[in-house]
PDB file of C-alpha atoms in Angstrom:
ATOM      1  CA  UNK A 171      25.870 -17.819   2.270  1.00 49.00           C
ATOM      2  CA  UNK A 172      27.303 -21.120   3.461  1.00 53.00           C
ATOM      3  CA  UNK A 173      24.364 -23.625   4.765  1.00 52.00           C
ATOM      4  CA  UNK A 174      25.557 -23.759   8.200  1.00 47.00           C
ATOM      5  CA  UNK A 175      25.299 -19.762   8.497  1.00 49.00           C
ATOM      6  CA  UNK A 176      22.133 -19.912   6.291  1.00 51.00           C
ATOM      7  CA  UNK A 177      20.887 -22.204   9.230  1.00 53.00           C
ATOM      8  CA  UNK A 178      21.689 -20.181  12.071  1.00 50.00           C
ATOM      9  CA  UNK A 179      19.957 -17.193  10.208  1.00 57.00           C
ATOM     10  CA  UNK A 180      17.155 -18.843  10.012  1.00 71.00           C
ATOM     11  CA  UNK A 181      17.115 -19.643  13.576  1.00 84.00           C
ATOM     12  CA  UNK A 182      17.468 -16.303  14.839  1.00 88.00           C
ATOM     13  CA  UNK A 183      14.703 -14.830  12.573  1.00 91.00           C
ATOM     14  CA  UNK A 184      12.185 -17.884  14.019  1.00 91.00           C
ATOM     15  CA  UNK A 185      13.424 -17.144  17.632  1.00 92.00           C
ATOM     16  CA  UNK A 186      12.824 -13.502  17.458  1.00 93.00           C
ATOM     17  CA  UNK A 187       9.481 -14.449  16.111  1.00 93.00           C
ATOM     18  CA  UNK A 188       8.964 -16.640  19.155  1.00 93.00           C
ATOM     19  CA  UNK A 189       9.779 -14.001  21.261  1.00 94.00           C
ATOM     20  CA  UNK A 190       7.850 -11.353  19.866  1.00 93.00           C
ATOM     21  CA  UNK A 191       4.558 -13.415  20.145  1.00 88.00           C
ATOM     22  CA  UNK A 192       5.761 -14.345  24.107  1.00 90.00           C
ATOM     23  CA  UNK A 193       3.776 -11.030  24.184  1.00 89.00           C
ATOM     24  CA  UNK A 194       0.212 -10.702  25.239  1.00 80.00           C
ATOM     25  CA  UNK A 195      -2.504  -8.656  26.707  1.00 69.00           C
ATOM     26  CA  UNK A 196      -2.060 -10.308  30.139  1.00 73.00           C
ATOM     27  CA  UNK A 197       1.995 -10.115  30.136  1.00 85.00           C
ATOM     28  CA  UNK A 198       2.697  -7.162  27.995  1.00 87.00           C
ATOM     29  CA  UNK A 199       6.358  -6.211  29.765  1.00 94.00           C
ATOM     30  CA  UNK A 200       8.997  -8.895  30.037  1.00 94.00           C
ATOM     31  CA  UNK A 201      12.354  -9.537  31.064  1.00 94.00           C
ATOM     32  CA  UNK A 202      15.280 -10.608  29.644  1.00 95.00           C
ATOM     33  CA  UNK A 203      15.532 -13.531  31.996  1.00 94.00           C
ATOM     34  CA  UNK A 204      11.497 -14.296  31.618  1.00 92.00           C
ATOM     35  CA  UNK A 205      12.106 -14.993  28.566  1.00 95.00           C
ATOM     36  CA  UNK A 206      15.275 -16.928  28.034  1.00 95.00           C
ATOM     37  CA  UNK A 207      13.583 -19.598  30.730  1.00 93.00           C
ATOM     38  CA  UNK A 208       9.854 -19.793  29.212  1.00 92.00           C
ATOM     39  CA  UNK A 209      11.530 -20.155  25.427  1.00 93.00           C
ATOM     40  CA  UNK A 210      14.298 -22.279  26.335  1.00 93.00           C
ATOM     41  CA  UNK A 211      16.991 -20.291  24.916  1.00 93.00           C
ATOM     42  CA  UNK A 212      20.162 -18.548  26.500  1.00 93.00           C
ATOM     43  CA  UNK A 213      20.039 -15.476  28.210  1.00 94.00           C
ATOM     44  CA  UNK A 214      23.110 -13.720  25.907  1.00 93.00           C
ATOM     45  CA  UNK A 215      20.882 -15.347  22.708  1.00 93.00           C
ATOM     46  CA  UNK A 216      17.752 -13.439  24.066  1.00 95.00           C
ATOM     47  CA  UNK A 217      19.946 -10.746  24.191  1.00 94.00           C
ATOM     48  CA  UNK A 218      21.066  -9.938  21.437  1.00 93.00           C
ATOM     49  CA  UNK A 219      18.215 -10.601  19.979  1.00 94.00           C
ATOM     50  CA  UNK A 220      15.892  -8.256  21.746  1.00 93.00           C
ATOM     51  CA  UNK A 221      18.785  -5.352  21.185  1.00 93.00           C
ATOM     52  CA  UNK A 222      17.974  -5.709  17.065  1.00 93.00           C
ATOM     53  CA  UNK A 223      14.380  -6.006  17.847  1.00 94.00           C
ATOM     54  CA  UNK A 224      14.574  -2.765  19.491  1.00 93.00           C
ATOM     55  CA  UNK A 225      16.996  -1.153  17.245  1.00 92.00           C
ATOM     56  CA  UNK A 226      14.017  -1.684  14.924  1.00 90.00           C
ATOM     57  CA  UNK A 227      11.449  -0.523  16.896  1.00 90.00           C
ATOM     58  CA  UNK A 228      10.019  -3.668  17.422  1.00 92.00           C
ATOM     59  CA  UNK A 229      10.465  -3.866  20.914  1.00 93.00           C
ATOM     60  CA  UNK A 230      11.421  -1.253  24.000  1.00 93.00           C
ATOM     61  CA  UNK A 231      12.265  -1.164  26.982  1.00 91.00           C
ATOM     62  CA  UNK A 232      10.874   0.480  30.152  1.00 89.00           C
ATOM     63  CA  UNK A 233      13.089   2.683  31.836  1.00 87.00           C
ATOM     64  CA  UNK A 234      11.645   2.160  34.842  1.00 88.00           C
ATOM     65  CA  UNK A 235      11.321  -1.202  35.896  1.00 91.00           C
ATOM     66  CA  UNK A 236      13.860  -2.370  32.704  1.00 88.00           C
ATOM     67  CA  UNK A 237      11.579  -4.761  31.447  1.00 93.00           C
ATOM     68  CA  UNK A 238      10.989  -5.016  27.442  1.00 94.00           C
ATOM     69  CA  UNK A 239       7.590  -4.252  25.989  1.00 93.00           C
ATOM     70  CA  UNK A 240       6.254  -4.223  21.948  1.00 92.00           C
ATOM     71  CA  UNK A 241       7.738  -1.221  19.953  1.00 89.00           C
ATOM     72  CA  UNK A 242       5.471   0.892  17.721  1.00 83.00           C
ATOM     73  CA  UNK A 243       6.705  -0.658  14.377  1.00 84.00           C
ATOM     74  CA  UNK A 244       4.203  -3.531  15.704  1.00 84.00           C
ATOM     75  CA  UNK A 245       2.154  -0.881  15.834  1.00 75.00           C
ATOM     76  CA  UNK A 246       2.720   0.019  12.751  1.00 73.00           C
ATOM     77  CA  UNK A 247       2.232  -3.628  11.290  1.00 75.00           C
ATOM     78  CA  UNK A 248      -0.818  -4.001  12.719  1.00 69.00           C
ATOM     79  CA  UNK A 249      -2.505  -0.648  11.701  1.00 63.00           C
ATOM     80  CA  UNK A 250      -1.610  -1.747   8.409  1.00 68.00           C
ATOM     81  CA  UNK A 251      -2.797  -5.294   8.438  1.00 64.00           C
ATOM     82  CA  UNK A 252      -6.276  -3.428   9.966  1.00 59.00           C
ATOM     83  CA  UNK A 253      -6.343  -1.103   6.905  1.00 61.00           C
ATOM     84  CA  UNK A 254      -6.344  -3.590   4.840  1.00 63.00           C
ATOM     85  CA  UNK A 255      -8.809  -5.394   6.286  1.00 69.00           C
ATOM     86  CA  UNK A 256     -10.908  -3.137   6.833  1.00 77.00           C
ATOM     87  CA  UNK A 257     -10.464  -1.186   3.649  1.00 83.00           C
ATOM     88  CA  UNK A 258     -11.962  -4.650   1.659  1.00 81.00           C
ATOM     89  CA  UNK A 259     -15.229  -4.351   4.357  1.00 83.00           C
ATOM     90  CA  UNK A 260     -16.240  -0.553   2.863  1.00 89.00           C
ATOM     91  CA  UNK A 261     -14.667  -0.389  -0.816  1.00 91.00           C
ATOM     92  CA  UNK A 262     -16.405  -2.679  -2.024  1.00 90.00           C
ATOM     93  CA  UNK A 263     -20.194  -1.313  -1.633  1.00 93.00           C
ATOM     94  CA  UNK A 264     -18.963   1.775  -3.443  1.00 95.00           C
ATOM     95  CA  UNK A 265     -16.585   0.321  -6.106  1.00 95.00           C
ATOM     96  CA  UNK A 266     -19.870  -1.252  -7.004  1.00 95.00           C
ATOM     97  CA  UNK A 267     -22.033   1.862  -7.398  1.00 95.00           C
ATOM     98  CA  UNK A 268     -18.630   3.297  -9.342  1.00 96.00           C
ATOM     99  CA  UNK A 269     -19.046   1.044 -11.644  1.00 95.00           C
ATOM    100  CA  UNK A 270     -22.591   1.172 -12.284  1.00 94.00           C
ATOM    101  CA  UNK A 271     -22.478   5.044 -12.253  1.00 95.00           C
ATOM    102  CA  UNK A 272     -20.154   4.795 -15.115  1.00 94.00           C
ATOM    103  CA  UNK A 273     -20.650   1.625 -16.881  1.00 92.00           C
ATOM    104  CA  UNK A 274     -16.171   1.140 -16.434  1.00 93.00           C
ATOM    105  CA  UNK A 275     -14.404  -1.344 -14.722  1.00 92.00           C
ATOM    106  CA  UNK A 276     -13.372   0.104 -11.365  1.00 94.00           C
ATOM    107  CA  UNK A 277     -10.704  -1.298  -8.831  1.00 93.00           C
ATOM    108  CA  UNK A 278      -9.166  -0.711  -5.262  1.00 93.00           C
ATOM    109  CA  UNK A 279      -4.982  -0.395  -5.364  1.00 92.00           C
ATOM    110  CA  UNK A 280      -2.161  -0.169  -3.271  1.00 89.00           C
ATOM    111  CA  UNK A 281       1.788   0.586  -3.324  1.00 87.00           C
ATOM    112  CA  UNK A 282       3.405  -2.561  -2.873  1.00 81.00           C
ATOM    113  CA  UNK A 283       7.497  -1.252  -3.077  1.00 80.00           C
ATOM    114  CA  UNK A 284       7.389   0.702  -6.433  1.00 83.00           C
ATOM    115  CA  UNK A 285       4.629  -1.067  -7.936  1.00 87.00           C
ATOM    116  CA  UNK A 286       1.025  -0.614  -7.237  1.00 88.00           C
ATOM    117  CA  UNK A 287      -1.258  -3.731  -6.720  1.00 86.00           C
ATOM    118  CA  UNK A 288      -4.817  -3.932  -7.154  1.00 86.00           C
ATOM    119  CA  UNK A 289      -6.737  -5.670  -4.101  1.00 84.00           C
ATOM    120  CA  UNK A 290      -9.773  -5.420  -5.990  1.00 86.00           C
ATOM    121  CA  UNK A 291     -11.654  -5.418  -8.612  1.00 87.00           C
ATOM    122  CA  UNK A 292     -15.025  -4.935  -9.679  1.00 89.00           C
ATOM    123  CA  UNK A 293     -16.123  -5.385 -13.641  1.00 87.00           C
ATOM    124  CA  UNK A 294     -17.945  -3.589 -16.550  1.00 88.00           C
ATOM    125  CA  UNK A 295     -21.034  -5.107 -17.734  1.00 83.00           C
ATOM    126  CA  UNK A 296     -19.140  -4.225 -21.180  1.00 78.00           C
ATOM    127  CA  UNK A 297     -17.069  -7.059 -23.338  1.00 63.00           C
ATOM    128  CA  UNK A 298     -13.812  -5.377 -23.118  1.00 57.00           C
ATOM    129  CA  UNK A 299     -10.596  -7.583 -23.151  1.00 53.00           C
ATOM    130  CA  UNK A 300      -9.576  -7.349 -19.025  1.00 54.00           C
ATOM    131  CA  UNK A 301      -5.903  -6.248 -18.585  1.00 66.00           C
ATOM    132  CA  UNK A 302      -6.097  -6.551 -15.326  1.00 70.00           C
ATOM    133  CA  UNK A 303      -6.687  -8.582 -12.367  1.00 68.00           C
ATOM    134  CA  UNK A 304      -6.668  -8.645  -8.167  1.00 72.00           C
ATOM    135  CA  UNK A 305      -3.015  -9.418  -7.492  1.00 67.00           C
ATOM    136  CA  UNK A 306      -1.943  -7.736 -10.562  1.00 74.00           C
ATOM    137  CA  UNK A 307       1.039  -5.404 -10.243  1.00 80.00           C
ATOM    138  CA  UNK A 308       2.178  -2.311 -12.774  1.00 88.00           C
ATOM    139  CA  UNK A 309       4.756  -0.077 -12.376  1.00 90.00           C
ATOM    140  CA  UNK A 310       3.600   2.758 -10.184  1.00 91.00           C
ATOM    141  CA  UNK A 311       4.729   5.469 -12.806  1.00 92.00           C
ATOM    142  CA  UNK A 312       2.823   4.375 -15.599  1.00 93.00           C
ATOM    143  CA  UNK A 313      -0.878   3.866 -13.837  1.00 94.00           C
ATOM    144  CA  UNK A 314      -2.957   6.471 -12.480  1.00 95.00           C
ATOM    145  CA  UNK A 315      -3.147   4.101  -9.395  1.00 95.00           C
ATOM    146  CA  UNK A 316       0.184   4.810  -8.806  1.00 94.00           C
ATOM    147  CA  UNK A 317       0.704   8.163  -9.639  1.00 96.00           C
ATOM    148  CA  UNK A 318      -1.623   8.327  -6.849  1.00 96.00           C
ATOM    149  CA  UNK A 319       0.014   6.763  -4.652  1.00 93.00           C
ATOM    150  CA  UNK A 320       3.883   7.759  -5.651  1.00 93.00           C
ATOM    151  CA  UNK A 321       2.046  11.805  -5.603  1.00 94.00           C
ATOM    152  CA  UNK A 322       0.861  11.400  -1.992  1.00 93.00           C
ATOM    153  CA  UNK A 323       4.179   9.282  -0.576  1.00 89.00           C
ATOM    154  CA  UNK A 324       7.747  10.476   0.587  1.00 84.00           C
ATOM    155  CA  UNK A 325      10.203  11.570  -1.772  1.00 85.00           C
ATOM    156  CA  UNK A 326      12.541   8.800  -1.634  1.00 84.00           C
ATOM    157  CA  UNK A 327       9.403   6.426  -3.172  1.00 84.00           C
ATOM    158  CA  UNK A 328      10.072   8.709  -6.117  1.00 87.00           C
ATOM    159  CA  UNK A 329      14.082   8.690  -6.038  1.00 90.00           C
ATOM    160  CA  UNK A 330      13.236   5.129  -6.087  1.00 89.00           C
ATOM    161  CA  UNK A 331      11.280   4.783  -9.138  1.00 88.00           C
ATOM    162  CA  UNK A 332      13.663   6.691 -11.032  1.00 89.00           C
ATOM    163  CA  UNK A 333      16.489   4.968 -10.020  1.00 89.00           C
ATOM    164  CA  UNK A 334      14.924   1.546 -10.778  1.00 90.00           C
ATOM    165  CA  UNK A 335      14.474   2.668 -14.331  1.00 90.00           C
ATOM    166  CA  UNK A 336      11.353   3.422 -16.790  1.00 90.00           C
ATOM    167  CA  UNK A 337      10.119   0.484 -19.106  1.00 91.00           C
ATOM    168  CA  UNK A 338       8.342   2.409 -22.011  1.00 94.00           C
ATOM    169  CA  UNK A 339       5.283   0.588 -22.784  1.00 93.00           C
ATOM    170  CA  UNK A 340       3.596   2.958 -25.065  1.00 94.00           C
ATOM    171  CA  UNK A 341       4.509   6.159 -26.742  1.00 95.00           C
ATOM    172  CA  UNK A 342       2.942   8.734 -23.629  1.00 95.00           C
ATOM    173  CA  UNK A 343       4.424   6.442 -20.765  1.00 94.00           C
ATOM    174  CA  UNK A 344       6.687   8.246 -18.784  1.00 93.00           C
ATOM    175  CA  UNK A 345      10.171   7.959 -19.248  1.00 92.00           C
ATOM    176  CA  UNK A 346      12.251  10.344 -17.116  1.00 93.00           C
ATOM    177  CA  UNK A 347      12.537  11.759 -13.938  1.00 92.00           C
ATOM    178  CA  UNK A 348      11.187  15.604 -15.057  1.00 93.00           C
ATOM    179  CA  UNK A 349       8.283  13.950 -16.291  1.00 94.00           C
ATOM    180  CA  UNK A 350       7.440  12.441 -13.842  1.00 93.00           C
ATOM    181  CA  UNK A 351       7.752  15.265 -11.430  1.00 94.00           C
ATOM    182  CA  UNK A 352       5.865  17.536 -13.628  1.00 95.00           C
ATOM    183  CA  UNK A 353       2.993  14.611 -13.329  1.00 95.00           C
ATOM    184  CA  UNK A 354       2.634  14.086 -10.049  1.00 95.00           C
ATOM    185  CA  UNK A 355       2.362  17.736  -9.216  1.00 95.00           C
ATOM    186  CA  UNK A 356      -0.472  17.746 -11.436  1.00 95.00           C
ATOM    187  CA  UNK A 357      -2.207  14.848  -9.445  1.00 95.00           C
ATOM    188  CA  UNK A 358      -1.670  16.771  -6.020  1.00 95.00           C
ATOM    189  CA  UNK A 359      -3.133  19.700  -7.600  1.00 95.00           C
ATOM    190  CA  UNK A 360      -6.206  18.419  -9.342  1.00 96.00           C
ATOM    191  CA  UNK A 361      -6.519  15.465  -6.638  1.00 95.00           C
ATOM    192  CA  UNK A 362      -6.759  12.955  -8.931  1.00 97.00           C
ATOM    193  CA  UNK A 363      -4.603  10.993 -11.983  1.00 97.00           C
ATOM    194  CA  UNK A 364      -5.465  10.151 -15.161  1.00 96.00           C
ATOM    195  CA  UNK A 365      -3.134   7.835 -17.028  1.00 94.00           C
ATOM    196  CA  UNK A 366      -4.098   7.567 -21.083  1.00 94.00           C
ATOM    197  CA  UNK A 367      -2.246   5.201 -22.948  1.00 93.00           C
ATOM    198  CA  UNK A 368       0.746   4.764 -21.235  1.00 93.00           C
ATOM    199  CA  UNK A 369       0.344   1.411 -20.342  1.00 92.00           C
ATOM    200  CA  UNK A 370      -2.088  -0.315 -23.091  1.00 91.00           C
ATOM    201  CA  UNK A 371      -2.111   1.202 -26.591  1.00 92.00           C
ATOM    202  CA  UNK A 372      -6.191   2.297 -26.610  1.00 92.00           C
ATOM    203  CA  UNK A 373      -6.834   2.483 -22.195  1.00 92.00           C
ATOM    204  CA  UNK A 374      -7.615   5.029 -20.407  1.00 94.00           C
ATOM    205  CA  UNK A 375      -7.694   5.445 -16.680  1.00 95.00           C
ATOM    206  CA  UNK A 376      -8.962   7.414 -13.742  1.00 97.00           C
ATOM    207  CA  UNK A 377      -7.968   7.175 -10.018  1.00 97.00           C
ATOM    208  CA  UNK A 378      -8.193   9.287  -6.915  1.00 97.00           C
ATOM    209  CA  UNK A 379      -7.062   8.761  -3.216  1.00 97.00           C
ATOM    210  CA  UNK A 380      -8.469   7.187  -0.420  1.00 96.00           C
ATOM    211  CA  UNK A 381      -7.367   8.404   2.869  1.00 94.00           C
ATOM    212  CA  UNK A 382      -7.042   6.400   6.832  1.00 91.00           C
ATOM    213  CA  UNK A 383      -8.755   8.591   9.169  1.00 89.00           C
ATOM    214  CA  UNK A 384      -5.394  10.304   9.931  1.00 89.00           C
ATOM    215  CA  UNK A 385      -5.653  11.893   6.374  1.00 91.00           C
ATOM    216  CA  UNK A 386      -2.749   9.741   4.753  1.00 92.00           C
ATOM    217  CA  UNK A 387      -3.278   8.423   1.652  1.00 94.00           C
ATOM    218  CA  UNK A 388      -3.671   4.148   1.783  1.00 92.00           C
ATOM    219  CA  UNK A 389      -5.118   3.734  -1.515  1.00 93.00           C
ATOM    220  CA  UNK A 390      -6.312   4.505  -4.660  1.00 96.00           C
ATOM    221  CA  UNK A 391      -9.461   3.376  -6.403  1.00 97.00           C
ATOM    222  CA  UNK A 392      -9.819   4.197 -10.480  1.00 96.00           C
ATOM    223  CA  UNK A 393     -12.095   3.362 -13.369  1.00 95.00           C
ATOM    224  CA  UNK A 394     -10.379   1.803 -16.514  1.00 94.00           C
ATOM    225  CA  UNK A 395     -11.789   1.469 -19.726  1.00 92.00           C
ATOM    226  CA  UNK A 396     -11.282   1.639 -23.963  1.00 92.00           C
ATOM    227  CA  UNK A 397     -10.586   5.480 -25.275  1.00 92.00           C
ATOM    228  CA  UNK A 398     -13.698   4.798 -27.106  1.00 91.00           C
ATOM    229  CA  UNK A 399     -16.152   5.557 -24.199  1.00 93.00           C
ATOM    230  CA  UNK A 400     -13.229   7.319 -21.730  1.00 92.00           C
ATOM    231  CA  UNK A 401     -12.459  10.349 -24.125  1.00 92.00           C
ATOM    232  CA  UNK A 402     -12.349  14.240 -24.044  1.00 92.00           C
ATOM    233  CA  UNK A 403     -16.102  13.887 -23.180  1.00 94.00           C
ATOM    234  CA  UNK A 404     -16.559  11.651 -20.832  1.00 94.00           C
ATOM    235  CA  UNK A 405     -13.464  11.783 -18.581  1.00 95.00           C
ATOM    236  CA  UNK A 406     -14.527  15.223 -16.530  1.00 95.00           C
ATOM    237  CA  UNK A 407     -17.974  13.675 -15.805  1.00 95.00           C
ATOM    238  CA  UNK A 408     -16.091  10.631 -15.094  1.00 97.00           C
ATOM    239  CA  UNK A 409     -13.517  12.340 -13.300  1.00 97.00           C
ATOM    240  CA  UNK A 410     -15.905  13.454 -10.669  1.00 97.00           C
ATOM    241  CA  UNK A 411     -17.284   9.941 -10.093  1.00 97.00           C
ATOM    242  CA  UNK A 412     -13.957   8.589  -9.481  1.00 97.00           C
ATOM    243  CA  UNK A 413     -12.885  11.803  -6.895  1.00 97.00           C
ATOM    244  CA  UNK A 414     -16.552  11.396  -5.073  1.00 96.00           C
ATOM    245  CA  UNK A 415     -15.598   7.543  -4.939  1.00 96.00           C
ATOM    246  CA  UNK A 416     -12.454   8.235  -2.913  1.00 96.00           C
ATOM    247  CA  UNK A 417     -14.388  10.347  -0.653  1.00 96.00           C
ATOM    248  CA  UNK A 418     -16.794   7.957   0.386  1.00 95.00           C
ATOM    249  CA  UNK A 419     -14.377   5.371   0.549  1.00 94.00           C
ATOM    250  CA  UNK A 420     -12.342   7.706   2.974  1.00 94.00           C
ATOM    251  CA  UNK A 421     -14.747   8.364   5.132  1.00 93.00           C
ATOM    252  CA  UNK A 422     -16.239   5.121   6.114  1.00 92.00           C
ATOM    253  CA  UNK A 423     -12.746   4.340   6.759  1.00 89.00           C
ATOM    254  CA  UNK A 424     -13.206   7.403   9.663  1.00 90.00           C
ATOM    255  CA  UNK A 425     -11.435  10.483   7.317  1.00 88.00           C
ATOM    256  CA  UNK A 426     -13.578  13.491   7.812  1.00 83.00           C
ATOM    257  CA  UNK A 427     -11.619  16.959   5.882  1.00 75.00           C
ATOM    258  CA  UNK A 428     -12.123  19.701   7.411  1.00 60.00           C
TER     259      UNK A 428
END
């Protein structure tokens, strides 16, 4: 891209920023012409601008006065900026009792592209190495965080993944599309994901959802610890922990099942 082009790409992006936040409680449906005068910019500029806004869903327009007005993909933004937000507010209180319940590290994750991220985390009074920390990403496939996530999303997360390719980090991570299928129906039968060894030689893992209060599936908070103490015995009373976790989580975030 040429700097001259790279210039004017730039300025389009800020100006539809611009215009966007023209937008607000007390004017929430504006005209072409409105606009071009209180930003300074031509009317065929605003123009074309607002018709890729609104080919995005960023902005519409009213059919009957023809005035433009914010598109649900703001909507969208927002609801997920909100999450977020409020998500940090009431995981924490129970990622706290997780952990002292079972004695393992526990943290709050999210999808981030293919890769889950972890927003959160909360430690083990035990002096185990940490492989992890908040901002961390992993590769969805090979985390029970993410197989939480990728088992609850669309299909085309999943196409995805497998077209991006499998790093093998241990001997059980997953490698291949089939296995990966055949693991994530697991998770969305069981309702939860357990992911042992296939990321650190010697860690085990335990995650389960955490649902908006539409029912979809935001998150994902897990225990991780050493195969020493998360082993054939421990991991169903574990296991439980981890799934009753979710559920509180979900439902001070307004999920009630039914």
């Amino acid at each position: 891209m040429t700097t001259e082009k790279k210039d004017y790409t730039l300025s389009s992006v800020k100006n539809a920023l611009r215009i966007l936040r023209r937008f607000s409680m007390e004017e929430s449906e504006l005209k072409i012409t409105d606009l071009a005068k209180d930003l300074d910019l031509g009317k065929s500029t605003v123009s074309r601008l607002m018709s890729t806004l609104a080919s995005e869903g960023f902005v519409e327009k009213n059919p009957d006065n023809q005035r433009y007005r914010l598109g649900l993909s703001i909507l969208s933004l927002a609801s997920v900026c909100t999450s977020n937000f409020e998500i940090h507010k009431e995981a924490m209180p129970v990622l706290h009792s997780l952990v002292e319940k079972t004695g393992e590290t526990s943290h709050l994750a999210i999808l981030d592209g293919l890769d889950v991220i972890y927003l959160h985390k909360v430690e083990s009074k035990h002096h185990v190495r940490a492989f992890t920390h908040i901002g961390k990403r992993n590769p969805a496939y090979a985390t029970s965080s993410g197989k939480i996530m990728l088992a609850y999303n669309e299909e085309q997360f999943v196409d995805r993944t497998v077209e991006r390719g499998f790093e093998q980090f241990t001997n059980n991570t997953i490698t291949n599309r089939s296995q990966l299928l055949k693991a994530l129906k697991e998770v969305r039968t069981k309702g939860y994901a357990l992911s042992i060894e296939e990321i650190f030689e010697g860690v085990v893992s335990i995650a389960a959802p955490v649902r908006d209060y539409t029912g979809q599936v935001i998150a994902s908070v897990n225990i991780v610890g050493p195969m020493q103490r998360l082993n054939e015995r421990t991991i169903p009373v574990h296991t439980k922990k981890v799934v009753e976790a979710g559920k509180q989580i979900s439902e001070r975030l307004g999920y009630r099942s039914f």
